[in-house]
Each structure stands twice: as C-alpha cells, then as structure tokens.
mmCIF file with all atom_site columns, C-alpha atoms in Angstrom:
data_model
loop_
_atom_site.group_PDB
_atom_site.id
_atom_site.type_symbol
_atom_site.label_atom_id
_atom_site.label_alt_id
_atom_site.label_comp_id
_atom_site.label_asym_id
_atom_site.label_entity_id
_atom_site.label_seq_id
_atom_site.pdbx_PDB_ins_code
_atom_site.Cartn_x
_atom_site.Cartn_y
_atom_site.Cartn_z
_atom_site.occupancy
_atom_site.B_iso_or_equiv
_atom_site.pdbx_formal_charge
_atom_site.auth_seq_id
_atom_site.auth_comp_id
_atom_site.auth_asym_id
_atom_site.auth_atom_id
_atom_site.pdbx_PDB_model_num
ATOM 1   C CA . UNK J 1 1   ? -19.145 -14.429 31.173 1.00 92.00 ? 746 UNK J CA 1
ATOM 2   C CA . UNK J 1 2   ? -19.943 -14.420 34.851 1.00 92.00 ? 747 UNK J CA 1
ATOM 3   C CA . UNK J 1 3   ? -20.764 -10.826 35.831 1.00 92.00 ? 748 UNK J CA 1
ATOM 4   C CA . UNK J 1 4   ? -20.775 -11.600 39.548 1.00 92.00 ? 749 UNK J CA 1
ATOM 5   C CA . UNK J 1 5   ? -17.269 -13.104 39.533 1.00 92.00 ? 750 UNK J CA 1
ATOM 6   C CA . UNK J 1 6   ? -15.976 -10.872 36.710 1.00 93.00 ? 751 UNK J CA 1
ATOM 7   C CA . UNK J 1 7   ? -14.631 -13.813 34.756 1.00 93.00 ? 752 UNK J CA 1
ATOM 8   C CA . UNK J 1 8   ? -14.977 -15.753 31.548 1.00 94.00 ? 753 UNK J CA 1
ATOM 9   C CA . UNK J 1 9   ? -16.509 -19.175 32.201 1.00 92.00 ? 754 UNK J CA 1
ATOM 10  C CA . UNK J 1 10  ? -16.359 -20.694 28.725 1.00 92.00 ? 755 UNK J CA 1
ATOM 11  C CA . UNK J 1 11  ? -15.130 -19.864 25.228 1.00 92.00 ? 756 UNK J CA 1
ATOM 12  C CA . UNK J 1 12  ? -14.654 -21.540 21.922 1.00 90.00 ? 757 UNK J CA 1
ATOM 13  C CA . UNK J 1 13  ? -11.680 -21.622 19.557 1.00 89.00 ? 758 UNK J CA 1
ATOM 14  C CA . UNK J 1 14  ? -13.367 -19.101 17.242 1.00 86.00 ? 759 UNK J CA 1
ATOM 15  C CA . UNK J 1 15  ? -13.620 -16.563 20.087 1.00 88.00 ? 760 UNK J CA 1
ATOM 16  C CA . UNK J 1 16  ? -9.919  -17.009 20.863 1.00 88.00 ? 761 UNK J CA 1
ATOM 17  C CA . UNK J 1 17  ? -9.092  -16.674 17.161 1.00 86.00 ? 762 UNK J CA 1
ATOM 18  C CA . UNK J 1 18  ? -11.151 -13.493 16.764 1.00 83.00 ? 763 UNK J CA 1
ATOM 19  C CA . UNK J 1 19  ? -9.784  -11.829 19.884 1.00 84.00 ? 764 UNK J CA 1
ATOM 20  C CA . UNK J 1 20  ? -6.213  -13.006 19.390 1.00 85.00 ? 765 UNK J CA 1
ATOM 21  C CA . UNK J 1 21  ? -5.869  -14.064 23.006 1.00 86.00 ? 766 UNK J CA 1
ATOM 22  C CA . UNK J 1 22  ? -4.786  -17.449 24.308 1.00 90.00 ? 767 UNK J CA 1
ATOM 23  C CA . UNK J 1 23  ? -6.840  -19.719 26.498 1.00 92.00 ? 768 UNK J CA 1
ATOM 24  C CA . UNK J 1 24  ? -4.482  -19.014 29.422 1.00 92.00 ? 769 UNK J CA 1
ATOM 25  C CA . UNK J 1 25  ? -4.969  -15.250 28.983 1.00 90.00 ? 770 UNK J CA 1
ATOM 26  C CA . UNK J 1 26  ? -8.765  -15.571 28.896 1.00 90.00 ? 771 UNK J CA 1
ATOM 27  C CA . UNK J 1 27  ? -8.802  -17.863 31.961 1.00 90.00 ? 772 UNK J CA 1
ATOM 28  C CA . UNK J 1 28  ? -6.878  -15.404 34.101 1.00 90.00 ? 773 UNK J CA 1
ATOM 29  C CA . UNK J 1 29  ? -8.382  -12.136 32.816 1.00 87.00 ? 774 UNK J CA 1
ATOM 30  C CA . UNK J 1 30  ? -11.379 -10.112 33.858 1.00 90.00 ? 775 UNK J CA 1
ATOM 31  C CA . UNK J 1 31  ? -13.780 -9.474  30.934 1.00 90.00 ? 776 UNK J CA 1
ATOM 32  C CA . UNK J 1 32  ? -13.480 -5.726  31.515 1.00 88.00 ? 777 UNK J CA 1
ATOM 33  C CA . UNK J 1 33  ? -9.800  -5.999  30.509 1.00 86.00 ? 778 UNK J CA 1
ATOM 34  C CA . UNK J 1 34  ? -10.736 -7.264  27.023 1.00 85.00 ? 779 UNK J CA 1
ATOM 35  C CA . UNK J 1 35  ? -14.190 -5.849  26.427 1.00 89.00 ? 780 UNK J CA 1
ATOM 36  C CA . UNK J 1 36  ? -15.415 -2.289  26.106 1.00 88.00 ? 781 UNK J CA 1
ATOM 37  C CA . UNK J 1 37  ? -19.135 -2.053  26.871 1.00 89.00 ? 782 UNK J CA 1
ATOM 38  C CA . UNK J 1 38  ? -21.701 0.259   25.266 1.00 86.00 ? 783 UNK J CA 1
ATOM 39  C CA . UNK J 1 39  ? -23.385 2.977   27.302 1.00 84.00 ? 784 UNK J CA 1
ATOM 40  C CA . UNK J 1 40  ? -26.402 1.141   28.680 1.00 85.00 ? 785 UNK J CA 1
ATOM 41  C CA . UNK J 1 41  ? -28.077 -2.235  28.824 1.00 87.00 ? 786 UNK J CA 1
ATOM 42  C CA . UNK J 1 42  ? -31.266 -2.526  26.770 1.00 86.00 ? 787 UNK J CA 1
ATOM 43  C CA . UNK J 1 43  ? -34.059 -5.051  27.380 1.00 85.00 ? 788 UNK J CA 1
ATOM 44  C CA . UNK J 1 44  ? -34.486 -7.713  24.726 1.00 81.00 ? 789 UNK J CA 1
ATOM 45  C CA . UNK J 1 45  ? -38.214 -7.929  25.258 1.00 66.00 ? 790 UNK J CA 1
ATOM 46  C CA . UNK J 1 46  ? -40.967 -6.897  27.628 1.00 63.00 ? 791 UNK J CA 1
ATOM 47  C CA . UNK J 1 47  ? -40.549 -9.955  29.797 1.00 57.00 ? 792 UNK J CA 1
ATOM 48  C CA . UNK J 1 48  ? -41.484 -10.382 33.424 1.00 60.00 ? 793 UNK J CA 1
ATOM 49  C CA . UNK J 1 49  ? -38.978 -9.148  35.990 1.00 59.00 ? 794 UNK J CA 1
ATOM 50  C CA . UNK J 1 50  ? -37.975 -12.685 36.963 1.00 63.00 ? 795 UNK J CA 1
ATOM 51  C CA . UNK J 1 51  ? -36.989 -13.329 33.325 1.00 65.00 ? 796 UNK J CA 1
ATOM 52  C CA . UNK J 1 52  ? -34.732 -10.314 32.771 1.00 82.00 ? 797 UNK J CA 1
ATOM 53  C CA . UNK J 1 53  ? -32.729 -10.577 29.558 1.00 88.00 ? 798 UNK J CA 1
ATOM 54  C CA . UNK J 1 54  ? -30.857 -7.577  28.196 1.00 89.00 ? 799 UNK J CA 1
ATOM 55  C CA . UNK J 1 55  ? -28.132 -6.740  25.713 1.00 88.00 ? 800 UNK J CA 1
ATOM 56  C CA . UNK J 1 56  ? -25.386 -4.221  25.181 1.00 89.00 ? 801 UNK J CA 1
ATOM 57  C CA . UNK J 1 57  ? -22.991 -3.527  22.353 1.00 88.00 ? 802 UNK J CA 1
ATOM 58  C CA . UNK J 1 58  ? -19.363 -4.323  22.972 1.00 89.00 ? 803 UNK J CA 1
ATOM 59  C CA . UNK J 1 59  ? -15.955 -4.234  21.369 1.00 87.00 ? 804 UNK J CA 1
ATOM 60  C CA . UNK J 1 60  ? -13.329 -6.844  22.121 1.00 86.00 ? 805 UNK J CA 1
ATOM 61  C CA . UNK J 1 61  ? -9.843  -5.407  22.157 1.00 81.00 ? 806 UNK J CA 1
ATOM 62  C CA . UNK J 1 62  ? -7.207  -7.285  20.234 1.00 79.00 ? 807 UNK J CA 1
ATOM 63  C CA . UNK J 1 63  ? -3.492  -7.414  20.903 1.00 73.00 ? 808 UNK J CA 1
ATOM 64  C CA . UNK J 1 64  ? -0.905  -5.554  18.856 1.00 71.00 ? 809 UNK J CA 1
ATOM 65  C CA . UNK J 1 65  ? -3.152  -2.634  17.972 1.00 68.00 ? 810 UNK J CA 1
ATOM 66  C CA . UNK J 1 66  ? -5.510  -4.569  15.679 1.00 75.00 ? 811 UNK J CA 1
ATOM 67  C CA . UNK J 1 67  ? -9.002  -3.151  15.179 1.00 78.00 ? 812 UNK J CA 1
ATOM 68  C CA . UNK J 1 68  ? -11.439 -4.280  17.870 1.00 83.00 ? 813 UNK J CA 1
ATOM 69  C CA . UNK J 1 69  ? -13.914 -7.066  17.182 1.00 82.00 ? 814 UNK J CA 1
ATOM 70  C CA . UNK J 1 70  ? -17.423 -5.612  17.475 1.00 84.00 ? 815 UNK J CA 1
ATOM 71  C CA . UNK J 1 71  ? -20.392 -7.485  18.835 1.00 87.00 ? 816 UNK J CA 1
ATOM 72  C CA . UNK J 1 72  ? -22.997 -7.786  21.570 1.00 89.00 ? 817 UNK J CA 1
ATOM 73  C CA . UNK J 1 73  ? -23.368 -9.295  24.997 1.00 91.00 ? 818 UNK J CA 1
ATOM 74  C CA . UNK J 1 74  ? -26.643 -10.915 26.005 1.00 91.00 ? 819 UNK J CA 1
ATOM 75  C CA . UNK J 1 75  ? -27.051 -11.035 29.800 1.00 91.00 ? 820 UNK J CA 1
ATOM 76  C CA . UNK J 1 76  ? -29.585 -12.919 31.889 1.00 89.00 ? 821 UNK J CA 1
ATOM 77  C CA . UNK J 1 77  ? -30.627 -11.733 35.355 1.00 86.00 ? 822 UNK J CA 1
ATOM 78  C CA . UNK J 1 78  ? -27.544 -9.480  35.473 1.00 86.00 ? 823 UNK J CA 1
ATOM 79  C CA . UNK J 1 79  ? -25.389 -12.528 36.189 1.00 89.00 ? 824 UNK J CA 1
ATOM 80  C CA . UNK J 1 80  ? -24.410 -14.628 33.178 1.00 90.00 ? 825 UNK J CA 1
ATOM 81  C CA . UNK J 1 81  ? -23.706 -13.226 29.728 1.00 91.00 ? 826 UNK J CA 1
ATOM 82  C CA . UNK J 1 82  ? -22.902 -14.537 26.267 1.00 92.00 ? 827 UNK J CA 1
ATOM 83  C CA . UNK J 1 83  ? -20.495 -12.580 24.082 1.00 91.00 ? 828 UNK J CA 1
ATOM 84  C CA . UNK J 1 84  ? -21.304 -12.650 20.379 1.00 89.00 ? 829 UNK J CA 1
ATOM 85  C CA . UNK J 1 85  ? -18.702 -11.133 18.104 1.00 86.00 ? 830 UNK J CA 1
ATOM 86  C CA . UNK J 1 86  ? -19.717 -10.227 14.574 1.00 77.00 ? 831 UNK J CA 1
ATOM 87  C CA . UNK J 1 87  ? -17.053 -12.049 12.594 1.00 64.00 ? 832 UNK J CA 1
ATOM 88  C CA . UNK J 1 88  ? -18.816 -11.836 9.263  1.00 61.00 ? 833 UNK J CA 1
ATOM 89  C CA . UNK J 1 89  ? -19.952 -8.276  8.686  1.00 54.00 ? 834 UNK J CA 1
ATOM 90  C CA . UNK J 1 90  ? -18.936 -5.698  11.245 1.00 54.00 ? 835 UNK J CA 1
ATOM 91  C CA . UNK J 1 91  ? -20.795 -3.029  9.246  1.00 60.00 ? 836 UNK J CA 1
ATOM 92  C CA . UNK J 1 92  ? -24.125 -4.434  10.427 1.00 60.00 ? 837 UNK J CA 1
ATOM 93  C CA . UNK J 1 93  ? -22.967 -4.319  14.055 1.00 60.00 ? 838 UNK J CA 1
ATOM 94  C CA . UNK J 1 94  ? -21.725 -0.768  13.598 1.00 67.00 ? 839 UNK J CA 1
ATOM 95  C CA . UNK J 1 95  ? -25.074 0.180   12.032 1.00 70.00 ? 840 UNK J CA 1
ATOM 96  C CA . UNK J 1 96  ? -27.012 -1.366  14.930 1.00 67.00 ? 841 UNK J CA 1
ATOM 97  C CA . UNK J 1 97  ? -24.721 0.258   17.467 1.00 68.00 ? 842 UNK J CA 1
ATOM 98  C CA . UNK J 1 98  ? -25.201 3.608   15.736 1.00 73.00 ? 843 UNK J CA 1
ATOM 99  C CA . UNK J 1 99  ? -28.970 3.112   15.691 1.00 71.00 ? 844 UNK J CA 1
ATOM 100 C CA . UNK J 1 100 ? -28.986 2.298   19.405 1.00 70.00 ? 845 UNK J CA 1
ATOM 101 C CA . UNK J 1 101 ? -26.747 5.267   20.198 1.00 72.00 ? 846 UNK J CA 1
ATOM 102 C CA . UNK J 1 102 ? -28.985 7.513   18.068 1.00 76.00 ? 847 UNK J CA 1
ATOM 103 C CA . UNK J 1 103 ? -32.108 6.319   19.881 1.00 74.00 ? 848 UNK J CA 1
ATOM 104 C CA . UNK J 1 104 ? -30.433 6.982   23.234 1.00 73.00 ? 849 UNK J CA 1
ATOM 105 C CA . UNK J 1 105 ? -29.333 10.458  22.131 1.00 78.00 ? 850 UNK J CA 1
ATOM 106 C CA . UNK J 1 106 ? -32.854 11.296  20.926 1.00 78.00 ? 851 UNK J CA 1
ATOM 107 C CA . UNK J 1 107 ? -34.374 10.082  24.208 1.00 74.00 ? 852 UNK J CA 1
ATOM 108 C CA . UNK J 1 108 ? -31.932 12.267  26.149 1.00 76.00 ? 853 UNK J CA 1
ATOM 109 C CA . UNK J 1 109 ? -32.628 15.245  23.856 1.00 78.00 ? 854 UNK J CA 1
ATOM 110 C CA . UNK J 1 110 ? -36.383 14.967  24.426 1.00 77.00 ? 855 UNK J CA 1
ATOM 111 C CA . UNK J 1 111 ? -35.952 14.691  28.193 1.00 76.00 ? 856 UNK J CA 1
ATOM 112 C CA . UNK J 1 112 ? -33.645 17.704  28.253 1.00 78.00 ? 857 UNK J CA 1
ATOM 113 C CA . UNK J 1 113 ? -35.976 19.755  26.027 1.00 77.00 ? 858 UNK J CA 1
ATOM 114 C CA . UNK J 1 114 ? -38.910 18.946  28.284 1.00 74.00 ? 859 UNK J CA 1
ATOM 115 C CA . UNK J 1 115 ? -37.007 19.946  31.396 1.00 73.00 ? 860 UNK J CA 1
ATOM 116 C CA . UNK J 1 116 ? -35.689 23.164  29.828 1.00 74.00 ? 861 UNK J CA 1
ATOM 117 C CA . UNK J 1 117 ? -38.705 24.352  27.844 1.00 72.00 ? 862 UNK J CA 1
ATOM 118 C CA . UNK J 1 118 ? -41.920 22.627  28.881 1.00 74.00 ? 863 UNK J CA 1
ATOM 119 C CA . UNK J 1 119 ? -41.831 21.777  32.561 1.00 75.00 ? 864 UNK J CA 1
ATOM 120 C CA . UNK J 1 120 ? -41.694 25.371  33.835 1.00 77.00 ? 865 UNK J CA 1
ATOM 121 C CA . UNK J 1 121 ? -44.636 26.357  31.589 1.00 80.00 ? 866 UNK J CA 1
ATOM 122 C CA . UNK J 1 122 ? -46.646 23.350  32.798 1.00 79.00 ? 867 UNK J CA 1
ATOM 123 C CA . UNK J 1 123 ? -45.983 24.240  36.431 1.00 81.00 ? 868 UNK J CA 1
ATOM 124 C CA . UNK J 1 124 ? -46.940 27.876  35.793 1.00 84.00 ? 869 UNK J CA 1
ATOM 125 C CA . UNK J 1 125 ? -50.181 26.810  34.073 1.00 84.00 ? 870 UNK J CA 1
ATOM 126 C CA . UNK J 1 126 ? -50.972 24.442  36.930 1.00 84.00 ? 871 UNK J CA 1
ATOM 127 C CA . UNK J 1 127 ? -50.387 27.240  39.456 1.00 86.00 ? 872 UNK J CA 1
ATOM 128 C CA . UNK J 1 128 ? -52.638 29.658  37.514 1.00 88.00 ? 873 UNK J CA 1
ATOM 129 C CA . UNK J 1 129 ? -55.447 27.115  37.232 1.00 88.00 ? 874 UNK J CA 1
ATOM 130 C CA . UNK J 1 130 ? -55.178 26.330  40.961 1.00 87.00 ? 875 UNK J CA 1
ATOM 131 C CA . UNK J 1 131 ? -55.321 30.059  41.743 1.00 90.00 ? 876 UNK J CA 1
ATOM 132 C CA . UNK J 1 132 ? -58.403 30.526  39.528 1.00 90.00 ? 877 UNK J CA 1
ATOM 133 C CA . UNK J 1 133 ? -60.066 27.491  41.128 1.00 88.00 ? 878 UNK J CA 1
ATOM 134 C CA . UNK J 1 134 ? -59.501 28.877  44.629 1.00 89.00 ? 879 UNK J CA 1
ATOM 135 C CA . UNK J 1 135 ? -60.724 32.369  43.691 1.00 91.00 ? 880 UNK J CA 1
ATOM 136 C CA . UNK J 1 136 ? -63.886 30.977  42.047 1.00 91.00 ? 881 UNK J CA 1
ATOM 137 C CA . UNK J 1 137 ? -64.551 28.700  45.014 1.00 90.00 ? 882 UNK J CA 1
ATOM 138 C CA . UNK J 1 138 ? -64.095 31.574  47.485 1.00 92.00 ? 883 UNK J CA 1
ATOM 139 C CA . UNK J 1 139 ? -66.519 33.690  45.438 1.00 92.00 ? 884 UNK J CA 1
ATOM 140 C CA . UNK J 1 140 ? -68.999 30.801  45.476 1.00 91.00 ? 885 UNK J CA 1
ATOM 141 C CA . UNK J 1 141 ? -69.276 30.737  41.683 1.00 91.00 ? 886 UNK J CA 1
ATOM 142 C CA . UNK J 1 142 ? -70.469 27.545  39.924 1.00 89.00 ? 887 UNK J CA 1
ATOM 143 C CA . UNK J 1 143 ? -67.518 27.703  37.471 1.00 90.00 ? 888 UNK J CA 1
ATOM 144 C CA . UNK J 1 144 ? -65.243 26.581  40.339 1.00 88.00 ? 889 UNK J CA 1
ATOM 145 C CA . UNK J 1 145 ? -66.261 22.950  39.743 1.00 89.00 ? 890 UNK J CA 1
ATOM 146 C CA . UNK J 1 146 ? -65.257 23.026  36.060 1.00 89.00 ? 891 UNK J CA 1
ATOM 147 C CA . UNK J 1 147 ? -61.954 24.732  36.832 1.00 89.00 ? 892 UNK J CA 1
ATOM 148 C CA . UNK J 1 148 ? -61.365 22.192  39.612 1.00 88.00 ? 893 UNK J CA 1
ATOM 149 C CA . UNK J 1 149 ? -61.846 19.324  37.115 1.00 89.00 ? 894 UNK J CA 1
ATOM 150 C CA . UNK J 1 150 ? -59.461 21.044  34.670 1.00 88.00 ? 895 UNK J CA 1
ATOM 151 C CA . UNK J 1 151 ? -56.938 21.455  37.491 1.00 86.00 ? 896 UNK J CA 1
ATOM 152 C CA . UNK J 1 152 ? -57.193 17.762  38.364 1.00 88.00 ? 897 UNK J CA 1
ATOM 153 C CA . UNK J 1 153 ? -56.717 16.737  34.715 1.00 87.00 ? 898 UNK J CA 1
ATOM 154 C CA . UNK J 1 154 ? -53.711 19.062  34.332 1.00 86.00 ? 899 UNK J CA 1
ATOM 155 C CA . UNK J 1 155 ? -52.156 17.661  37.512 1.00 84.00 ? 900 UNK J CA 1
ATOM 156 C CA . UNK J 1 156 ? -52.780 14.111  36.282 1.00 87.00 ? 901 UNK J CA 1
ATOM 157 C CA . UNK J 1 157 ? -51.219 14.885  32.887 1.00 84.00 ? 902 UNK J CA 1
ATOM 158 C CA . UNK J 1 158 ? -48.200 16.512  34.538 1.00 81.00 ? 903 UNK J CA 1
ATOM 159 C CA . UNK J 1 159 ? -47.690 13.458  36.751 1.00 82.00 ? 904 UNK J CA 1
ATOM 160 C CA . UNK J 1 160 ? -47.963 11.094  33.775 1.00 83.00 ? 905 UNK J CA 1
ATOM 161 C CA . UNK J 1 161 ? -45.391 13.106  31.826 1.00 80.00 ? 906 UNK J CA 1
ATOM 162 C CA . UNK J 1 162 ? -43.050 13.065  34.819 1.00 77.00 ? 907 UNK J CA 1
ATOM 163 C CA . UNK J 1 163 ? -43.484 9.269   35.112 1.00 77.00 ? 908 UNK J CA 1
ATOM 164 C CA . UNK J 1 164 ? -42.778 8.731   31.400 1.00 76.00 ? 909 UNK J CA 1
ATOM 165 C CA . UNK J 1 165 ? -39.680 10.906  31.559 1.00 73.00 ? 910 UNK J CA 1
ATOM 166 C CA . UNK J 1 166 ? -38.340 9.270   34.699 1.00 70.00 ? 911 UNK J CA 1
ATOM 167 C CA . UNK J 1 167 ? -38.816 5.842   33.075 1.00 68.00 ? 912 UNK J CA 1
ATOM 168 C CA . UNK J 1 168 ? -37.017 7.071   29.953 1.00 62.00 ? 913 UNK J CA 1
ATOM 169 C CA . UNK J 1 169 ? -34.129 8.381   32.065 1.00 58.00 ? 914 UNK J CA 1
ATOM 170 C CA . UNK J 1 170 ? -33.843 5.030   33.832 1.00 56.00 ? 915 UNK J CA 1
ATOM 171 C CA . UNK J 1 171 ? -33.569 3.103   30.540 1.00 53.00 ? 916 UNK J CA 1
#
C-alpha cells in the first residue's frame, strides 16, 4: 500500500483470493474502501526516528457479506505499508488484537485515573509545600532550605509524571 497516494501498489493471487476482489477492483480502489484499520499505530521497536516502522491491526472486507479477513499492516516512514492477512488461524490475530486493545484501554484508564484522582492532590501538595517554604524563608528559619529541596523534588516528580502521561497519550 502507498499511504501517500492512497492506493495498492502490489498484491499477490493469495491476497485477491482471501479478499474476494479482482485485480481490476484492487487497482482502482483506495485501501480505505477495503480495509478497516485498528485504533492506533504501534511502534514495532525502539528504532531511531529515521527508521520508523509501525503496525496496526486491520480487517479486510469481503464481498457478499462474508466475514472479514483479519490481519496487520506494517508501515515504514508513514508511507509504504504491507498488508498481512492471517489466512491460517484468525484466532491468533483476534487474540493479539484483543491484547493490543486491552493494553490501550488500560493505558487510557491509568491516564484518566491520574487526571481525575491524583493530579489535583499533587498540585495541592505542591502549593502547600511552596507556601511553607516561603513562610519559613520569610521567618529566616534554617528549615526553609530543606523544605525548598522537598519543593524542588516534588515539582520535578510532578513534571516527570506529566511527561510520562503525555507520552502515553500520544502513543
């Protein structure tokens, strides 16, 4: 598949057999007309940015109401992709797709729980520590330095959590 031109660029007889479409239909169609894509692209490995390779689950629609053919699409640099239909055991594809969907749901649940239950408490704690630091500093007490260090560490931890969560939301 060519994602920039929204077209199929090559196929084999097995692909045509599994999808039930003719070569003429594939040549003139946009992949989005035949394929339903999963929710999000996932990286295949922790490669360098210039070597971006990712995958997504897919289902190839078939004519005449037949069950879809399940599989994956591997895409390189967001441009060219390879569709792999599971013609042998669709249960394994369904299991993997369920596992991926479950992982995504859990990630979203954790992010939502943090935003709803933890973030406001962290901000309140940070505010209270900052207030105590300022009051101790104004009073000229030596404890101000320790509270200042605690404030810095709490701010650092809050920023790291925010970074982790924003990265998880982007995935």
